[in-house]
XYZ file of C-alpha atoms in Angstrom:
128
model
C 0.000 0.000 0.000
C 2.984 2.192 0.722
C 3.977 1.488 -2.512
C 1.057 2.831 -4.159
C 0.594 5.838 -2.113
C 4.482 6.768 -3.249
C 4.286 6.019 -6.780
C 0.991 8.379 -6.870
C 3.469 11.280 -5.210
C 5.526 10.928 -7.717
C 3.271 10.656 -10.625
C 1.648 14.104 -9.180
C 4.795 15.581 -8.697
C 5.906 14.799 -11.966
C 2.882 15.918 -13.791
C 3.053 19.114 -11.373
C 6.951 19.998 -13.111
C 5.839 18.670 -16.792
C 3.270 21.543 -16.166
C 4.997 24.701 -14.879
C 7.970 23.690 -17.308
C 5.324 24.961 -20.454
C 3.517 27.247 -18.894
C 7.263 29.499 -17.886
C 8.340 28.594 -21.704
C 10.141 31.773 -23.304
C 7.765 33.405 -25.954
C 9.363 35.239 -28.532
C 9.050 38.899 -29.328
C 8.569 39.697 -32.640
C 9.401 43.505 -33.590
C 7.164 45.303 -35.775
C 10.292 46.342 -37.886
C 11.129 42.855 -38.407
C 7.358 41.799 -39.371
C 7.345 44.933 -42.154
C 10.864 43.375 -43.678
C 8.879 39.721 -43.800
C 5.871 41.652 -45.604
C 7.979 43.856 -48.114
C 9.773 40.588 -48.869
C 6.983 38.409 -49.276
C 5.612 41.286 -51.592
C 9.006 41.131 -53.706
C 8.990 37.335 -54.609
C 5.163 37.537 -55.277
C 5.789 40.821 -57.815
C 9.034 38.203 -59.034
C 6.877 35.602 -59.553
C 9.202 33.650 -57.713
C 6.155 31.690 -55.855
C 8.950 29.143 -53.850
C 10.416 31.888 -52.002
C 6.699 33.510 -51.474
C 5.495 30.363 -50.068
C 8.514 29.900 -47.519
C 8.582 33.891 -46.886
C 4.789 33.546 -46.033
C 5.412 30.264 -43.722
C 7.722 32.744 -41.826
C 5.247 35.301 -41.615
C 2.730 32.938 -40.107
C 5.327 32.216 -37.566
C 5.536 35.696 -36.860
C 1.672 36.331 -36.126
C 1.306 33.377 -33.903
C 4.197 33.863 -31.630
C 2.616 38.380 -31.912
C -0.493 36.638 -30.420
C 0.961 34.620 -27.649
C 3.246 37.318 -26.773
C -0.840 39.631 -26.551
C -2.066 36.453 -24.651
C 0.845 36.554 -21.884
C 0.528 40.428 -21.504
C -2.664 39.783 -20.522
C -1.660 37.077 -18.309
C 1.088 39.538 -17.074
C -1.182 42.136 -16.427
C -1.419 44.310 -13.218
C -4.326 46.173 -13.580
C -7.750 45.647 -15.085
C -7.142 48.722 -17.574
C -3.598 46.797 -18.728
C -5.670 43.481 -19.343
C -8.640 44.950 -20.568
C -6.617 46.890 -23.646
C -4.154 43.613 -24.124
C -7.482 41.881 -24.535
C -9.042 43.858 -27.055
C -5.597 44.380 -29.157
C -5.628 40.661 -28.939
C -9.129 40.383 -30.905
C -7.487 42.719 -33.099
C -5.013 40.653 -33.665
C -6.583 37.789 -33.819
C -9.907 38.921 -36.215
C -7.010 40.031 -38.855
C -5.474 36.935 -38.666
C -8.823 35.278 -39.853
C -9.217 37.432 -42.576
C -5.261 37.050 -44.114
C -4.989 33.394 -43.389
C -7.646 32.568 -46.433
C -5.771 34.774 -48.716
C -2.716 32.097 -48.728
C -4.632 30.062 -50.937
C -3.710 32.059 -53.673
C -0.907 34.571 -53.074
C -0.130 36.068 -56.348
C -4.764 36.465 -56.479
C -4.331 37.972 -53.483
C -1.224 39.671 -53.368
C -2.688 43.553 -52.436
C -5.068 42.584 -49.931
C -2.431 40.193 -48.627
C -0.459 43.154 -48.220
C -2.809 45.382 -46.789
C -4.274 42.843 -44.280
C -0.800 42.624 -43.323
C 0.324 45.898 -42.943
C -2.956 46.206 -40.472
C -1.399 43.397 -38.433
C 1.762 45.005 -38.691
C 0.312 47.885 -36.545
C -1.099 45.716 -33.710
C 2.494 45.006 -33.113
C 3.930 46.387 -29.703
């Protein structure tokens, strides 16, 4: 019965460090400056034609907008007053409802190369 009991322990305790090890993981910051290089670029190989390095450009890019969002979500987490939360929250369904609308335009980059852009460059500005 001993047994039992201490193999639970350490089951729990294990569980308990598998948890707080992802929860403290490092997010990365992304930098506005560095998302508006990652646009202009992506806008480059599409006006090239060169649809490879569009395709691997935009991969980066999508990168880039999910680590800006989890980097929103732990400011919010991080917050220390209800005003700080309340504006991380609604810059996060900023973020997040112009993410919907340029994820769809993928599909077809060199179709949707201007919007792609502008959709973008609207992200871009969420970007603290």
């Amino acid at each position: 019965m001993k047994r039992i009991l201490v193999a639970c322990f350490l089951l729990t305790a294990l569980c308990t460090v598998t948890s707080v090890q992802r929860s403290s993981a490092q997010v990365t910051h992304v930098s506005a400056a560095e998302f508006t290089v990652q646009v202009n670029l992506l806008d480059s190989y599409i006006a090239a034609s060169n649809m490879t390095a569009a395709q691997a450009t935009w991969d980066t890019l999508h990168r880039m907008m999910g680590n800006v969002i989890t980097y929103t979500k732990h400011s919010i987490d991080g917050a220390t007053t209800s005003t700080d939360k309340a504006a991380y929250s609604t810059l996060m369904k900023t973020q997040r409802d112009l993410y919907k609308t340029i994820l769809p335009l993928k599909v077809n980059l060199a179709a949707n190369r201007t919007m792609l852009h502008t959709r973008l460059g609207e992200f871009d500005l969420t970007i603290y």
